[in-house]
C-alpha cells in the first residue's frame, strides 16, 4: 500500500454514562495484532464517515447506533499507510456488544487506561477523553473574590472539573492570591485549574496549565512547558495554529451573541461546525451559551461548552 495514499477510517468512542469508553484489541492475523484501539473501520467508496461508523459497529460489534456526535479528526502516518481517523462519540446504541470478529473488548476510564499497548494514533484521543464536558471561566470582576470563591466551591461540589482563571483587571499579586486559593479548592475536589496567559504564574501557584490568548498563539514558537495547554481561537487559522503548537484543546468563540458584546459578529452554530470540521483538537464552544446548550454543541462537533457568567449562576 502506498504511503502517500490516505486511508479514511471511522472510529467510535462508545461511552457509558459513567464516562467509561470501549477499547477493542486487534485480532491475530491483522496488522498491529494485539494492540488496543477504538472500534471502527475503513470507509467504503462513496460512503460518509457516519455511514461507515454505523455499518462498522453493526458488523464488528453487533449494535445499532442511536446517537453519535462528530468529534475529532486525526491524521497519522503508519509505516504501511497514512490514515485519517474520523472520531465520533457514540452515547446510545441498541443491542448487546458481541465480538463478531473474535476480538477482545475492555471498558476503560479516562486517565486510567489499564490495557496495553494502544495504537499510537489513539494516544492523543485518550488524553482528550480526560477533558470534562464543561469548562468554567472565572468572573471575579462581577462577583468579587469572596463570592466567586464561594460559588466555585459549590460548583466543584456539583461536579465541575475544569476552571480557567481569567481576570484581566486584577494586579499580578491579587491574581496570585486568588489563584492560590482557587487551585487549593479545585485540587481538593479533583479538578484542574488553568491560568489565562501567564505561564510563569501558573507554574508558581501549582496550577495545571495555561490558556493561551490568540496573541500568544500567534507569537509563540513552541508549546509552553505545562501539563495542560488550551488555546483561545476565533477562526480556522487559529485552530490550525493551536494544533501545530501541540495544544491539548481549544476554545472557539463567540458562538452566539454575548452580554458584553451584544451587537458584535458571532459564528452561529453552523459556522462553528464548519470551522471545527477536520480539527484534531477537542474544541469547547464559547460565547452566549447556557448550561442547556451542551447537546447542541455536541451535535455541531464540539467537545463541550465553556461558560463565563452562566457557570456561576446561583
mmCIF file of C-alpha atoms in Angstrom:
data_model
loop_
_atom_site.group_PDB
_atom_site.id
_atom_site.type_symbol
_atom_site.label_atom_id
_atom_site.label_comp_id
_atom_site.label_asym_id
_atom_site.label_seq_id
_atom_site.Cartn_x
_atom_site.Cartn_y
_atom_site.Cartn_z
ATOM 1 C CA UNK A 1 0.000 0.000 0.000
ATOM 2 C CA UNK A 2 1.362 3.402 -0.931
ATOM 3 C CA UNK A 3 2.433 5.650 1.941
ATOM 4 C CA UNK A 4 1.031 8.601 0.009
ATOM 5 C CA UNK A 5 -2.465 7.179 -0.026
ATOM 6 C CA UNK A 6 -4.690 8.413 2.794
ATOM 7 C CA UNK A 7 -6.977 5.713 4.180
ATOM 8 C CA UNK A 8 -10.140 7.214 5.664
ATOM 9 C CA UNK A 9 -11.424 5.491 8.784
ATOM 10 C CA UNK A 10 -14.465 5.952 11.019
ATOM 11 C CA UNK A 11 -13.695 5.346 14.695
ATOM 12 C CA UNK A 12 -16.164 5.072 17.570
ATOM 13 C CA UNK A 13 -15.668 6.231 21.126
ATOM 14 C CA UNK A 14 -18.504 4.302 22.774
ATOM 15 C CA UNK A 15 -19.203 5.984 26.101
ATOM 16 C CA UNK A 16 -21.323 4.850 29.014
ATOM 17 C CA UNK A 17 -22.983 7.304 31.449
ATOM 18 C CA UNK A 18 -20.138 6.845 33.957
ATOM 19 C CA UNK A 19 -17.656 8.161 31.363
ATOM 20 C CA UNK A 20 -16.072 4.787 30.619
ATOM 21 C CA UNK A 21 -15.275 4.008 26.981
ATOM 22 C CA UNK A 22 -14.687 0.875 24.938
ATOM 23 C CA UNK A 23 -11.383 -0.306 23.512
ATOM 24 C CA UNK A 24 -11.003 -3.350 21.242
ATOM 25 C CA UNK A 25 -7.918 -5.488 20.765
ATOM 26 C CA UNK A 26 -6.860 -6.135 17.191
ATOM 27 C CA UNK A 27 -7.117 -9.880 16.452
ATOM 28 C CA UNK A 28 -4.316 -12.160 15.349
ATOM 29 C CA UNK A 29 -3.537 -12.019 11.653
ATOM 30 C CA UNK A 30 -4.109 -8.269 11.297
ATOM 31 C CA UNK A 31 -1.506 -5.504 11.143
ATOM 32 C CA UNK A 32 -0.673 -4.376 14.701
ATOM 33 C CA UNK A 33 -2.251 -7.540 16.132
ATOM 34 C CA UNK A 34 -2.644 -7.378 19.910
ATOM 35 C CA UNK A 35 -2.793 -3.571 20.018
ATOM 36 C CA UNK A 36 -5.815 -1.846 21.520
ATOM 37 C CA UNK A 37 -7.841 0.685 19.546
ATOM 38 C CA UNK A 38 -11.236 2.314 19.237
ATOM 39 C CA UNK A 39 -13.672 0.179 17.205
ATOM 40 C CA UNK A 40 -14.323 1.156 13.593
ATOM 41 C CA UNK A 41 -13.043 0.615 10.101
ATOM 42 C CA UNK A 42 -12.358 1.939 6.621
ATOM 43 C CA UNK A 43 -14.833 3.985 4.624
ATOM 44 C CA UNK A 44 -16.097 2.256 1.517
ATOM 45 C CA UNK A 45 -16.287 4.018 -1.851
ATOM 46 C CA UNK A 46 -18.806 6.874 -1.711
ATOM 47 C CA UNK A 47 -19.568 6.269 1.975
ATOM 48 C CA UNK A 48 -19.764 9.073 4.536
ATOM 49 C CA UNK A 49 -17.841 8.767 7.777
ATOM 50 C CA UNK A 50 -21.056 8.464 9.776
ATOM 51 C CA UNK A 51 -22.481 5.798 7.470
ATOM 52 C CA UNK A 52 -19.235 3.861 7.786
ATOM 53 C CA UNK A 53 -19.435 4.179 11.564
ATOM 54 C CA UNK A 54 -22.941 2.731 11.649
ATOM 55 C CA UNK A 55 -22.013 -0.131 9.301
ATOM 56 C CA UNK A 56 -18.770 -0.998 11.075
ATOM 57 C CA UNK A 57 -20.351 -1.099 14.535
ATOM 58 C CA UNK A 58 -23.124 -3.315 13.203
ATOM 59 C CA UNK A 59 -20.625 -5.680 11.569
ATOM 60 C CA UNK A 60 -17.937 -5.593 14.256
ATOM 61 C CA UNK A 61 -19.932 -5.302 17.494
ATOM 62 C CA UNK A 62 -23.481 -6.288 16.544
ATOM 63 C CA UNK A 63 -25.028 -2.998 17.710
ATOM 64 C CA UNK A 64 -27.141 -0.303 16.077
ATOM 65 C CA UNK A 65 -26.043 3.285 16.615
ATOM 66 C CA UNK A 66 -28.741 5.521 18.090
ATOM 67 C CA UNK A 67 -26.774 8.673 18.982
ATOM 68 C CA UNK A 68 -23.366 9.617 17.577
ATOM 69 C CA UNK A 69 -21.706 13.035 17.700
ATOM 70 C CA UNK A 70 -18.848 14.113 15.391
ATOM 71 C CA UNK A 71 -15.738 14.796 17.441
ATOM 72 C CA UNK A 72 -12.073 14.774 16.323
ATOM 73 C CA UNK A 73 -10.292 14.137 13.028
ATOM 74 C CA UNK A 74 -6.702 12.968 13.313
ATOM 75 C CA UNK A 75 -4.205 12.069 10.586
ATOM 76 C CA UNK A 76 -1.472 9.592 11.477
ATOM 77 C CA UNK A 77 1.320 8.144 9.345
ATOM 78 C CA UNK A 78 1.968 4.466 9.987
ATOM 79 C CA UNK A 79 4.776 2.666 8.134
ATOM 80 C CA UNK A 80 2.230 0.917 5.899
ATOM 81 C CA UNK A 81 -0.197 3.819 5.297
ATOM 82 C CA UNK A 82 -1.381 7.262 6.329
ATOM 83 C CA UNK A 83 -4.787 7.140 7.991
ATOM 84 C CA UNK A 84 -7.369 9.837 8.564
ATOM 85 C CA UNK A 85 -9.341 8.878 11.656
ATOM 86 C CA UNK A 86 -12.802 10.416 11.924
ATOM 87 C CA UNK A 87 -13.806 10.012 15.562
ATOM 88 C CA UNK A 88 -17.389 10.004 16.773
ATOM 89 C CA UNK A 89 -18.580 9.886 20.359
ATOM 90 C CA UNK A 90 -21.332 7.248 20.479
ATOM 91 C CA UNK A 91 -23.512 7.682 23.564
ATOM 92 C CA UNK A 92 -26.526 5.481 22.767
ATOM 93 C CA UNK A 93 -26.949 2.205 20.890
ATOM 94 C CA UNK A 94 -29.255 -0.782 20.668
ATOM 95 C CA UNK A 95 -28.200 -4.361 21.238
ATOM 96 C CA UNK A 96 -25.603 -6.150 23.336
ATOM 97 C CA UNK A 97 -21.955 -5.923 22.354
ATOM 98 C CA UNK A 98 -20.814 -9.091 20.651
ATOM 99 C CA UNK A 99 -17.347 -9.558 19.091
ATOM 100 C CA UNK A 100 -18.207 -10.685 15.567
ATOM 101 C CA UNK A 101 -14.509 -10.773 14.628
ATOM 102 C CA UNK A 102 -13.338 -12.612 17.754
ATOM 103 C CA UNK A 103 -11.534 -9.635 19.281
ATOM 104 C CA UNK A 104 -11.345 -8.801 22.989
ATOM 105 C CA UNK A 105 -13.119 -5.759 24.449
ATOM 106 C CA UNK A 106 -12.398 -3.722 27.554
ATOM 107 C CA UNK A 107 -14.175 -0.781 29.196
ATOM 108 C CA UNK A 108 -11.708 1.831 30.402
ATOM 109 C CA UNK A 109 -11.924 5.067 32.395
ATOM 110 C CA UNK A 110 -10.380 8.380 31.259
ATOM 111 C CA UNK A 111 -6.903 8.804 32.696
ATOM 112 C CA UNK A 112 -6.880 5.222 33.993
ATOM 113 C CA UNK A 113 -6.331 3.073 30.907
ATOM 114 C CA UNK A 114 -5.215 -0.336 32.117
ATOM 115 C CA UNK A 115 -4.680 -2.167 28.801
ATOM 116 C CA UNK A 116 -1.591 -2.022 26.601
ATOM 117 C CA UNK A 117 -0.225 -1.492 24.069
ATOM 118 C CA UNK A 118 -2.545 1.097 22.487
ATOM 119 C CA UNK A 119 -2.246 2.021 18.803
ATOM 120 C CA UNK A 120 -0.050 5.157 18.558
ATOM 121 C CA UNK A 121 -2.701 7.151 16.677
ATOM 122 C CA UNK A 122 -5.066 6.792 19.638
ATOM 123 C CA UNK A 123 -2.798 8.179 22.369
ATOM 124 C CA UNK A 124 -3.871 11.860 21.927
ATOM 125 C CA UNK A 125 -7.506 10.735 21.866
ATOM 126 C CA UNK A 126 -7.135 9.059 25.244
ATOM 127 C CA UNK A 127 -5.799 12.362 26.593
ATOM 128 C CA UNK A 128 -8.710 14.296 25.078
ATOM 129 C CA UNK A 129 -11.122 11.994 26.905
ATOM 130 C CA UNK A 130 -9.732 13.280 30.202
ATOM 131 C CA UNK A 131 -11.260 16.690 29.472
ATOM 132 C CA UNK A 132 -14.711 17.257 31.012
ATOM 133 C CA UNK A 133 -17.774 18.438 29.112
ATOM 134 C CA UNK A 134 -17.923 21.838 30.817
ATOM 135 C CA UNK A 135 -15.193 24.453 31.218
ATOM 136 C CA UNK A 136 -15.888 27.342 33.593
ATOM 137 C CA UNK A 137 -14.240 30.763 33.282
ATOM 138 C CA UNK A 138 -13.876 32.910 36.406
ATOM 139 C CA UNK A 139 -15.929 36.063 36.900
ATOM 140 C CA UNK A 140 -14.365 37.862 39.858
ATOM 141 C CA UNK A 141 -14.843 41.174 38.029
ATOM 142 C CA UNK A 142 -18.607 40.960 38.608
ATOM 143 C CA UNK A 143 -18.872 38.711 41.652
ATOM 144 C CA UNK A 144 -15.935 39.820 43.794
ATOM 145 C CA UNK A 145 -13.289 37.482 45.164
ATOM 146 C CA UNK A 146 -15.135 36.009 48.140
ATOM 147 C CA UNK A 147 -18.426 35.434 46.328
ATOM 148 C CA UNK A 148 -16.624 33.897 43.374
ATOM 149 C CA UNK A 149 -14.734 31.501 45.620
ATOM 150 C CA UNK A 150 -17.961 30.574 47.399
ATOM 151 C CA UNK A 151 -19.615 29.772 44.053
ATOM 152 C CA UNK A 152 -16.514 27.955 42.841
ATOM 153 C CA UNK A 153 -16.604 25.680 45.891
ATOM 154 C CA UNK A 154 -20.266 24.899 45.305
ATOM 155 C CA UNK A 155 -19.706 24.243 41.584
ATOM 156 C CA UNK A 156 -16.859 21.873 42.426
ATOM 157 C CA UNK A 157 -19.143 20.023 44.822
ATOM 158 C CA UNK A 158 -21.621 19.709 41.938
ATOM 159 C CA UNK A 159 -19.037 18.143 39.616
ATOM 160 C CA UNK A 160 -17.151 20.999 37.922
ATOM 161 C CA UNK A 161 -13.723 19.678 36.922
ATOM 162 C CA UNK A 162 -12.075 22.353 34.735
ATOM 163 C CA UNK A 163 -11.678 26.048 35.560
ATOM 164 C CA UNK A 164 -9.904 28.946 33.883
ATOM 165 C CA UNK A 165 -8.835 31.907 35.985
ATOM 166 C CA UNK A 166 -9.125 34.882 33.658
ATOM 167 C CA UNK A 167 -9.082 38.209 35.488
ATOM 168 C CA UNK A 168 -7.554 40.945 33.361
ATOM 169 C CA UNK A 169 -8.314 43.709 35.890
ATOM 170 C CA UNK A 170 -6.527 42.175 38.868
ATOM 171 C CA UNK A 171 -2.949 43.066 39.740
ATOM 172 C CA UNK A 172 -0.496 40.214 39.475
ATOM 173 C CA UNK A 173 -0.292 39.941 43.263
ATOM 174 C CA UNK A 174 -4.070 39.880 43.626
ATOM 175 C CA UNK A 175 -4.326 37.290 40.863
ATOM 176 C CA UNK A 176 -1.644 35.204 42.582
ATOM 177 C CA UNK A 177 -3.582 35.271 45.849
ATOM 178 C CA UNK A 178 -6.799 34.313 44.052
ATOM 179 C CA UNK A 179 -5.059 31.536 42.134
ATOM 180 C CA UNK A 180 -3.538 30.006 45.258
ATOM 181 C CA UNK A 181 -6.961 29.773 46.890
ATOM 182 C CA UNK A 182 -8.714 28.633 43.715
ATOM 183 C CA UNK A 183 -6.139 25.947 42.958
ATOM 184 C CA UNK A 184 -6.369 24.609 46.527
ATOM 185 C CA UNK A 185 -10.171 24.337 46.296
ATOM 186 C CA UNK A 186 -10.049 22.733 42.864
ATOM 187 C CA UNK A 187 -7.349 20.200 43.658
ATOM 188 C CA UNK A 188 -9.169 19.140 46.814
ATOM 189 C CA UNK A 189 -12.128 18.266 44.560
ATOM 190 C CA UNK A 190 -10.036 16.535 41.886
ATOM 191 C CA UNK A 191 -10.460 19.414 39.421
ATOM 192 C CA UNK A 192 -7.940 21.232 37.230
ATOM 193 C CA UNK A 193 -7.189 24.959 37.011
ATOM 194 C CA UNK A 194 -5.658 26.812 34.066
ATOM 195 C CA UNK A 195 -4.461 30.421 34.195
ATOM 196 C CA UNK A 196 -5.122 32.736 31.307
ATOM 197 C CA UNK A 197 -1.964 33.818 29.546
ATOM 198 C CA UNK A 198 0.578 33.661 32.386
ATOM 199 C CA UNK A 199 2.758 30.548 32.189
ATOM 200 C CA UNK A 200 5.133 31.687 34.930
ATOM 201 C CA UNK A 201 2.342 32.397 37.405
ATOM 202 C CA UNK A 202 0.602 29.133 36.555
ATOM 203 C CA UNK A 203 3.787 27.264 37.455
ATOM 204 C CA UNK A 204 4.319 29.380 40.577
ATOM 205 C CA UNK A 205 0.882 28.680 42.090
ATOM 206 C CA UNK A 206 0.771 24.997 41.138
ATOM 207 C CA UNK A 207 -1.948 25.363 38.512
ATOM 208 C CA UNK A 208 -2.470 22.586 35.986
ATOM 209 C CA UNK A 209 -1.710 24.641 32.899
ATOM 210 C CA UNK A 210 -2.338 27.748 30.881
ATOM 211 C CA UNK A 211 -4.950 29.084 28.473
ATOM 212 C CA UNK A 212 -3.109 30.874 25.670
ATOM 213 C CA UNK A 213 -4.563 34.067 24.239
ATOM 214 C CA UNK A 214 -4.890 34.404 20.474
ATOM 215 C CA UNK A 215 -1.985 36.885 20.562
ATOM 216 C CA UNK A 216 0.250 34.371 22.338
ATOM 217 C CA UNK A 217 -0.859 31.706 19.892
ATOM 218 C CA UNK A 218 0.461 33.801 17.005
ATOM 219 C CA UNK A 219 3.730 34.734 18.713
ATOM 220 C CA UNK A 220 4.894 31.526 20.410
ATOM 221 C CA UNK A 221 7.283 29.207 18.610
ATOM 222 C CA UNK A 222 6.581 26.224 20.868
ATOM 223 C CA UNK A 223 4.178 24.794 23.407
ATOM 224 C CA UNK A 224 4.693 26.090 26.954
ATOM 225 C CA UNK A 225 6.070 23.575 29.450
ATOM 226 C CA UNK A 226 2.835 22.909 31.338
ATOM 227 C CA UNK A 227 0.708 19.815 31.874
ATOM 228 C CA UNK A 228 -2.352 21.195 30.057
ATOM 229 C CA UNK A 229 -2.372 23.876 27.385
ATOM 230 C CA UNK A 230 -5.529 25.385 25.923
ATOM 231 C CA UNK A 231 -5.787 27.915 23.100
ATOM 232 C CA UNK A 232 -8.293 30.737 22.639
ATOM 233 C CA UNK A 233 -9.326 30.803 18.970
ATOM 234 C CA UNK A 234 -11.734 32.732 16.775
ATOM 235 C CA UNK A 235 -11.250 31.156 13.341
ATOM 236 C CA UNK A 236 -9.941 28.102 11.496
ATOM 237 C CA UNK A 237 -6.465 29.594 11.049
ATOM 238 C CA UNK A 238 -6.028 29.941 14.806
ATOM 239 C CA UNK A 239 -7.281 26.381 15.339
ATOM 240 C CA UNK A 240 -4.639 25.120 12.898
ATOM 241 C CA UNK A 241 -2.029 27.131 14.793
ATOM 242 C CA UNK A 242 -3.141 25.553 18.086
ATOM 243 C CA UNK A 243 -2.751 22.122 16.504
ATOM 244 C CA UNK A 244 0.734 22.983 15.230
ATOM 245 C CA UNK A 245 1.838 24.185 18.682
ATOM 246 C CA UNK A 246 0.701 20.944 20.278
ATOM 247 C CA UNK A 247 -2.056 22.423 22.425
ATOM 248 C CA UNK A 248 -4.334 19.965 24.197
ATOM 249 C CA UNK A 249 -7.609 21.698 23.340
ATOM 250 C CA UNK A 250 -9.085 24.933 22.063
ATOM 251 C CA UNK A 251 -11.871 27.392 22.761
ATOM 252 C CA UNK A 252 -13.707 28.768 19.730
ATOM 253 C CA UNK A 253 -15.705 31.955 20.162
ATOM 254 C CA UNK A 254 -18.013 33.745 20.019
ATOM 255 C CA UNK A 255 -20.649 31.214 19.010
ATOM 256 C CA UNK A 256 -23.673 33.344 19.914
ATOM 257 C CA UNK A 257 -24.218 36.989 20.836
ATOM 258 C CA UNK A 258 -22.805 37.763 24.262
ATOM 259 C CA UNK A 259 -23.968 40.019 27.084
ATOM 260 C CA UNK A 260 -20.726 42.002 26.980
ATOM 261 C CA UNK A 261 -20.781 42.466 23.160
ATOM 262 C CA UNK A 262 -24.442 42.081 22.087
ATOM 263 C CA UNK A 263 -24.019 43.640 18.634
ATOM 264 C CA UNK A 264 -20.692 42.059 17.727
ATOM 265 C CA UNK A 265 -20.428 39.459 14.936
ATOM 266 C CA UNK A 266 -20.632 35.853 16.055
ATOM 267 C CA UNK A 267 -20.183 32.465 14.411
ATOM 268 C CA UNK A 268 -23.534 30.769 14.901
ATOM 269 C CA UNK A 269 -23.721 27.003 15.229
ATOM 270 C CA UNK A 270 -23.447 26.189 11.525
ATOM 271 C CA UNK A 271 -20.238 28.190 11.140
ATOM 272 C CA UNK A 272 -18.912 26.706 14.350
ATOM 273 C CA UNK A 273 -19.358 23.235 12.815
ATOM 274 C CA UNK A 274 -17.711 24.294 9.542
ATOM 275 C CA UNK A 275 -14.778 25.915 11.339
ATOM 276 C CA UNK A 276 -14.082 22.916 13.578
ATOM 277 C CA UNK A 277 -14.626 20.267 10.879
ATOM 278 C CA UNK A 278 -11.434 18.279 10.476
ATOM 279 C CA UNK A 279 -9.868 19.665 13.651
ATOM 280 C CA UNK A 280 -7.580 17.296 15.547
ATOM 281 C CA UNK A 281 -8.145 19.028 18.895
ATOM 282 C CA UNK A 282 -11.155 18.858 21.190
ATOM 283 C CA UNK A 283 -12.884 22.240 20.919
ATOM 284 C CA UNK A 284 -15.077 23.943 23.511
ATOM 285 C CA UNK A 285 -17.792 26.278 22.239
ATOM 286 C CA UNK A 286 -17.791 29.665 23.995
ATOM 287 C CA UNK A 287 -19.897 32.809 23.846
ATOM 288 C CA UNK A 288 -23.519 33.451 24.760
ATOM 289 C CA UNK A 289 -24.125 29.875 25.894
ATOM 290 C CA UNK A 290 -26.102 28.338 28.751
ATOM 291 C CA UNK A 291 -25.857 25.002 30.561
ATOM 292 C CA UNK A 292 -28.637 23.625 28.366
ATOM 293 C CA UNK A 293 -26.639 24.173 25.157
ATOM 294 C CA UNK A 294 -24.387 21.152 25.695
ATOM 295 C CA UNK A 295 -26.236 18.745 23.400
ATOM 296 C CA UNK A 296 -26.467 21.362 20.637
ATOM 297 C CA UNK A 297 -22.712 21.873 20.952
ATOM 298 C CA UNK A 298 -22.101 18.115 20.631
ATOM 299 C CA UNK A 299 -24.300 17.957 17.540
ATOM 300 C CA UNK A 300 -22.061 20.579 15.920
ATOM 301 C CA UNK A 301 -18.764 18.851 16.702
ATOM 302 C CA UNK A 302 -17.817 20.487 19.995
ATOM 303 C CA UNK A 303 -16.171 18.594 22.812
ATOM 304 C CA UNK A 304 -18.199 20.633 25.261
ATOM 305 C CA UNK A 305 -19.149 24.151 26.309
ATOM 306 C CA UNK A 306 -17.246 26.907 28.088
ATOM 307 C CA UNK A 307 -19.235 29.268 30.278
ATOM 308 C CA UNK A 308 -18.429 32.557 31.962
ATOM 309 C CA UNK A 309 -21.404 34.193 33.710
ATOM 310 C CA UNK A 310 -23.611 31.145 33.321
ATOM 311 C CA UNK A 311 -21.060 28.937 35.086
ATOM 312 C CA UNK A 312 -21.673 30.781 38.346
ATOM 313 C CA UNK A 313 -25.453 31.281 38.330
ATOM 314 C CA UNK A 314 -26.866 30.675 41.789
#
